[in-house]
Amino acid sequence: GAQIQLYRECLGGSDCRFGQRNFLHSAVVSGPTRLQGADLVIPDLRGGFSYLIAALAAQGTSHVHGIDLINRGYENFMDKLVELGAKVELPSKGLA
């Protein structure tokens, strides 16, 4: 299984809105296995963003369904991923 360490301080190096409220809001996850490509269905905007980042980090191909939620929530997000080197293939209209 994975080792998960939770932190109350912001690990991002900058102040954040949760920094002084004693909330668990940062985590470091270390596991013995790498992420593998999978078929994923985006449940909502924030969860979907996490799914998409995991798919990008995974070995192999992931098929992510419901990507329209990400496109509505983050301006030009797919274009930005491609600029960073991600291989993104969107289905033809009518097939999604």
Tab-separated table of N, CA and C in Angstrom:
chain	number	residue	atom	x	y	z
A	1	GLY	N	0.802	-1.185	0.000
A	1	GLY	CA	0.000	0.000	0.000
A	1	GLY	C	0.846	1.250	0.000
A	2	ALA	N	0.213	2.330	-0.230
A	2	ALA	CA	0.889	3.624	-0.274
A	2	ALA	C	1.111	4.166	1.130
A	3	GLN	N	2.161	4.961	1.269
A	3	GLN	CA	2.395	5.701	2.504
A	3	GLN	C	1.899	7.122	2.261
A	4	ILE	N	1.048	7.604	3.158
A	4	ILE	CA	0.473	8.939	3.002
A	4	ILE	C	0.790	9.756	4.247
A	5	GLN	N	1.433	10.910	4.036
A	5	GLN	CA	1.719	11.820	5.133
A	5	GLN	C	0.873	13.073	4.934
A	6	LEU	N	0.126	13.441	5.960
A	6	LEU	CA	-0.732	14.629	5.905
A	6	LEU	C	-0.086	15.766	6.688
A	7	TYR	N	-0.276	16.981	6.200
A	7	TYR	CA	0.346	18.149	6.815
A	7	TYR	C	-0.670	19.258	7.013
A	8	ARG	N	-0.488	20.002	8.079
A	8	ARG	CA	-1.309	21.172	8.336
A	8	ARG	C	-0.702	22.420	7.681
A	9	GLU	N	0.590	22.421	7.457
A	9	GLU	CA	1.223	23.569	6.810
A	9	GLU	C	1.200	23.403	5.291
A	10	CYS	N	1.294	24.504	4.605
A	10	CYS	CA	1.271	24.492	3.144
A	10	CYS	C	2.639	24.065	2.623
A	11	LEU	N	2.683	22.997	1.858
A	11	LEU	CA	3.941	22.508	1.305
A	11	LEU	C	4.320	23.230	0.020
A	12	GLY	N	3.449	24.082	-0.463
A	12	GLY	CA	3.709	24.806	-1.702
A	12	GLY	C	4.704	25.945	-1.558
A	13	GLY	N	5.111	26.267	-0.361
A	13	GLY	CA	6.109	27.292	-0.157
A	13	GLY	C	5.570	28.710	-0.059
A	14	SER	N	4.306	28.912	-0.307
A	14	SER	CA	3.738	30.257	-0.194
A	14	SER	C	2.554	30.221	0.767
A	15	ASP	N	2.204	31.395	1.245
A	15	ASP	CA	1.058	31.474	2.150
A	15	ASP	C	-0.215	31.066	1.421
A	16	CYS	N	-1.097	30.413	2.134
A	16	CYS	CA	-2.383	30.056	1.551
A	16	CYS	C	-3.476	30.355	2.572
A	17	ARG	N	-4.692	30.302	2.125
A	17	ARG	CA	-5.807	30.682	2.993
A	17	ARG	C	-6.050	29.700	4.128
A	18	PHE	N	-5.490	28.489	4.058
A	18	PHE	CA	-5.694	27.498	5.112
A	18	PHE	C	-4.533	27.449	6.098
A	19	GLY	N	-3.475	28.196	5.833
A	19	GLY	CA	-2.242	28.098	6.602
A	19	GLY	C	-2.380	28.275	8.100
A	20	GLN	N	-3.214	29.156	8.541
A	20	GLN	CA	-3.335	29.446	9.968
A	20	GLN	C	-4.590	28.848	10.599
A	21	ARG	N	-5.263	27.945	9.921
A	21	ARG	CA	-6.542	27.429	10.422
A	21	ARG	C	-6.474	26.012	10.965
A	22	ASN	N	-5.293	25.432	11.015
A	22	ASN	CA	-5.107	24.103	11.586
A	22	ASN	C	-5.849	23.008	10.820
A	23	PHE	N	-6.004	23.176	9.498
A	23	PHE	CA	-6.627	22.162	8.651
A	23	PHE	C	-5.558	21.264	8.047
A	24	LEU	N	-5.878	19.985	7.884
A	24	LEU	CA	-5.031	19.113	7.072
A	24	LEU	C	-5.319	19.449	5.619
A	25	HIS	N	-4.324	19.972	4.900
A	25	HIS	CA	-4.601	20.365	3.523
A	25	HIS	C	-3.460	20.091	2.559
A	26	SER	N	-2.403	19.473	3.019
A	26	SER	CA	-1.317	19.056	2.132
A	26	SER	C	-1.039	17.589	2.398
A	27	ALA	N	-0.612	16.887	1.364
A	27	ALA	CA	-0.314	15.466	1.511
A	27	ALA	C	0.845	15.080	0.604
A	28	VAL	N	1.627	14.112	1.073
A	28	VAL	CA	2.663	13.485	0.261
A	28	VAL	C	2.314	12.007	0.208
A	29	VAL	N	2.143	11.491	-0.997
A	29	VAL	CA	1.768	10.090	-1.191
A	29	VAL	C	2.932	9.370	-1.852
A	30	SER	N	3.427	8.317	-1.206
A	30	SER	CA	4.505	7.494	-1.756
A	30	SER	C	4.019	6.060	-1.809
A	31	GLY	N	4.113	5.464	-2.956
A	31	GLY	CA	3.630	4.094	-3.095
A	31	GLY	C	4.655	3.202	-3.767
A	32	PRO	N	4.499	1.901	-3.607
A	32	PRO	CA	5.442	0.959	-4.210
A	32	PRO	C	5.191	0.719	-5.696
A	33	THR	N	4.055	1.149	-6.202
A	33	THR	CA	3.741	0.905	-7.610
A	33	THR	C	3.451	2.216	-8.319
A	34	ARG	N	3.739	2.232	-9.604
A	34	ARG	CA	3.472	3.418	-10.414
A	34	ARG	C	2.024	3.401	-10.881
A	35	LEU	N	1.510	4.573	-11.182
A	35	LEU	CA	0.161	4.665	-11.738
A	35	LEU	C	0.151	4.063	-13.138
A	36	GLN	N	-0.906	3.363	-13.461
A	36	GLN	CA	-1.081	2.757	-14.778
A	36	GLN	C	-2.256	3.426	-15.477
A	37	GLY	N	-2.178	3.537	-16.794
A	37	GLY	CA	-3.270	4.099	-17.574
A	37	GLY	C	-4.569	3.358	-17.303
A	38	ALA	N	-5.679	4.068	-17.382
A	38	ALA	CA	-6.981	3.468	-17.082
A	38	ALA	C	-8.075	4.248	-17.799
A	39	ASP	N	-9.285	3.703	-17.791
A	39	ASP	CA	-10.467	4.418	-18.262
A	39	ASP	C	-11.035	5.179	-17.068
A	40	LEU	N	-11.176	6.485	-17.207
A	40	LEU	CA	-11.620	7.333	-16.110
A	40	LEU	C	-12.835	8.145	-16.529
A	41	VAL	N	-13.776	8.320	-15.602
A	41	VAL	CA	-14.949	9.166	-15.831
A	41	VAL	C	-14.881	10.310	-14.826
A	42	ILE	N	-14.832	11.532	-15.336
A	42	ILE	CA	-14.702	12.706	-14.480
A	42	ILE	C	-16.010	12.926	-13.720
A	43	PRO	N	-15.948	12.957	-12.365
A	43	PRO	CA	-17.169	13.113	-11.572
A	43	PRO	C	-17.600	14.569	-11.396
A	44	ASP	N	-16.633	15.480	-11.342
A	44	ASP	CA	-16.903	16.899	-11.130
A	44	ASP	C	-15.639	17.667	-11.494
A	45	LEU	N	-15.684	18.980	-11.404
A	45	LEU	CA	-14.564	19.804	-11.861
A	45	LEU	C	-13.284	19.544	-11.073
A	46	ARG	N	-13.329	19.646	-9.766
A	46	ARG	CA	-12.109	19.482	-8.963
A	46	ARG	C	-11.605	18.047	-8.973
A	47	GLY	N	-12.507	17.107	-8.806
A	47	GLY	CA	-12.102	15.706	-8.875
A	47	GLY	C	-11.562	15.358	-10.250
A	48	GLY	N	-12.215	15.892	-11.270
A	48	GLY	CA	-11.793	15.635	-12.639
A	48	GLY	C	-10.411	16.172	-12.932
A	49	PHE	N	-10.093	17.332	-12.380
A	49	PHE	CA	-8.755	17.894	-12.552
A	49	PHE	C	-7.719	16.946	-11.954
A	50	SER	N	-8.018	16.397	-10.789
A	50	SER	CA	-7.110	15.438	-10.151
A	50	SER	C	-6.972	14.174	-10.990
A	51	TYR	N	-8.083	13.679	-11.524
A	51	TYR	CA	-8.038	12.503	-12.396
A	51	TYR	C	-7.152	12.764	-13.602
A	52	LEU	N	-7.294	13.947	-14.186
A	52	LEU	CA	-6.537	14.284	-15.385
A	52	LEU	C	-5.043	14.349	-15.090
A	53	ILE	N	-4.663	14.942	-13.982
A	53	ILE	CA	-3.252	15.011	-13.602
A	53	ILE	C	-2.710	13.607	-13.343
A	54	ALA	N	-3.489	12.753	-12.682
A	54	ALA	CA	-3.059	11.369	-12.456
A	54	ALA	C	-2.889	10.636	-13.783
A	55	ALA	N	-3.800	10.853	-14.725
A	55	ALA	CA	-3.702	10.209	-16.039
A	55	ALA	C	-2.444	10.657	-16.768
A	56	LEU	N	-2.088	11.928	-16.634
A	56	LEU	CA	-0.875	12.434	-17.275
A	56	LEU	C	0.386	11.839	-16.661
A	57	ALA	N	0.340	11.539	-15.372
A	57	ALA	CA	1.500	10.973	-14.687
A	57	ALA	C	1.606	9.464	-14.853
A	58	ALA	N	0.533	8.818	-15.266
A	58	ALA	CA	0.489	7.353	-15.361
A	58	ALA	C	1.283	6.837	-16.557
A	59	GLN	N	1.757	5.604	-16.407
A	59	GLN	CA	2.377	4.909	-17.533
A	59	GLN	C	1.272	4.314	-18.385
A	60	GLY	N	1.414	4.394	-19.694
A	60	GLY	CA	0.397	3.842	-20.578
A	60	GLY	C	-0.644	4.882	-20.940
A	61	THR	N	-1.674	4.414	-21.602
A	61	THR	CA	-2.725	5.287	-22.114
A	61	THR	C	-3.915	5.314	-21.167
A	62	SER	N	-4.425	6.503	-20.925
A	62	SER	CA	-5.658	6.668	-20.155
A	62	SER	C	-6.715	7.260	-21.069
A	63	HIS	N	-7.941	6.798	-20.920
A	63	HIS	CA	-9.090	7.368	-21.627
A	63	HIS	C	-9.917	8.096	-20.582
A	64	VAL	N	-10.014	9.408	-20.733
A	64	VAL	CA	-10.702	10.240	-19.751
A	64	VAL	C	-12.010	10.718	-20.365
A	65	HIS	N	-13.119	10.356	-19.747
A	65	HIS	CA	-14.451	10.702	-20.246
A	65	HIS	C	-15.036	11.842	-19.410
A	66	GLY	N	-15.742	12.759	-20.063
A	66	GLY	CA	-16.341	13.900	-19.372
A	66	GLY	C	-15.416	15.102	-19.324
A	67	ILE	N	-14.480	15.160	-20.260
A	67	ILE	CA	-13.474	16.218	-20.278
A	67	ILE	C	-14.085	17.607	-20.459
A	68	ASP	N	-15.330	17.666	-20.932
A	68	ASP	CA	-15.997	18.962	-21.116
A	68	ASP	C	-16.094	19.737	-19.804
A	69	LEU	N	-16.172	19.037	-18.665
A	69	LEU	CA	-16.186	19.722	-17.367
A	69	LEU	C	-14.888	20.488	-17.143
A	70	ILE	N	-13.771	19.882	-17.501
A	70	ILE	CA	-12.469	20.540	-17.353
A	70	ILE	C	-12.382	21.737	-18.295
A	71	ASN	N	-12.819	21.544	-19.528
A	71	ASN	CA	-12.766	22.635	-20.510
A	71	ASN	C	-13.593	23.836	-20.072
A	72	ARG	N	-14.727	23.599	-19.419
A	72	ARG	CA	-15.576	24.707	-18.949
A	72	ARG	C	-14.978	25.403	-17.735
A	73	GLY	N	-14.266	24.653	-16.916
A	73	GLY	CA	-13.750	25.214	-15.669
A	73	GLY	C	-12.392	25.878	-15.764
A	74	TYR	N	-11.601	25.497	-16.764
A	74	TYR	CA	-10.244	26.026	-16.901
A	74	TYR	C	-10.030	26.472	-18.340
A	75	GLU	N	-9.811	27.751	-18.536
A	75	GLU	CA	-9.694	28.329	-19.873
A	75	GLU	C	-8.500	27.753	-20.637
A	76	ASN	N	-8.765	27.271	-21.851
A	76	ASN	CA	-7.737	26.738	-22.759
A	76	ASN	C	-6.855	25.673	-22.111
A	77	PHE	N	-7.426	24.897	-21.214
A	77	PHE	CA	-6.627	23.941	-20.455
A	77	PHE	C	-5.988	22.879	-21.354
A	78	MET	N	-6.734	22.338	-22.294
A	78	MET	CA	-6.185	21.302	-23.171
A	78	MET	C	-5.041	21.856	-24.021
A	79	ASP	N	-5.189	23.071	-24.514
A	79	ASP	CA	-4.115	23.701	-25.290
A	79	ASP	C	-2.856	23.848	-24.440
A	80	LYS	N	-3.028	24.211	-23.186
A	80	LYS	CA	-1.887	24.377	-22.285
A	80	LYS	C	-1.196	23.044	-22.032
A	81	LEU	N	-1.973	21.964	-21.889
A	81	LEU	CA	-1.372	20.644	-21.702
A	81	LEU	C	-0.543	20.242	-22.916
A	82	VAL	N	-1.078	20.476	-24.091
A	82	VAL	CA	-0.358	20.141	-25.324
A	82	VAL	C	0.933	20.957	-25.415
A	83	GLU	N	0.876	22.233	-25.050
A	83	GLU	CA	2.073	23.076	-25.057
A	83	GLU	C	3.143	22.532	-24.121
A	84	LEU	N	2.724	21.850	-23.052
A	84	LEU	CA	3.666	21.260	-22.104
A	84	LEU	C	4.156	19.881	-22.537
A	85	GLY	N	3.631	19.373	-23.650
A	85	GLY	CA	4.099	18.097	-24.172
A	85	GLY	C	3.150	16.931	-23.999
A	86	ALA	N	1.957	17.165	-23.477
A	86	ALA	CA	0.990	16.074	-23.313
A	86	ALA	C	0.446	15.658	-24.681
A	87	LYS	N	0.220	14.367	-24.842
A	87	LYS	CA	-0.422	13.870	-26.058
A	87	LYS	C	-1.909	13.753	-25.755
A	88	VAL	N	-2.700	14.604	-26.383
A	88	VAL	CA	-4.138	14.657	-26.128
A	88	VAL	C	-4.865	14.416	-27.436
A	89	GLU	N	-5.754	13.446	-27.431
A	89	GLU	CA	-6.593	13.177	-28.596
A	89	GLU	C	-8.041	13.323	-28.168
A	90	LEU	N	-8.740	14.243	-28.789
A	90	LEU	CA	-10.155	14.446	-28.488
A	90	LEU	C	-10.990	13.719	-29.531
A	91	PRO	N	-12.098	13.094	-29.113
A	91	PRO	CA	-12.941	12.382	-30.078
A	91	PRO	C	-13.613	13.355	-31.038
A	92	SER	N	-13.977	12.843	-32.196
A	92	SER	CA	-14.734	13.653	-33.148
A	92	SER	C	-16.076	13.998	-32.536
A	93	LYS	N	-16.651	15.123	-32.932
A	93	LYS	CA	-17.959	15.516	-32.398
A	93	LYS	C	-18.980	14.433	-32.701
A	94	GLY	N	-19.839	14.180	-31.740
A	94	GLY	CA	-20.867	13.163	-31.897
A	94	GLY	C	-20.454	11.813	-31.347
A	95	LEU	N	-19.168	11.656	-30.999
A	95	LEU	CA	-18.701	10.388	-30.456
A	95	LEU	C	-18.449	10.456	-28.965
A	96	ALA	N	-18.438	11.637	-28.382
A	96	ALA	CA	-18.091	11.787	-26.969
A	96	ALA	C	-19.196	11.329	-26.065
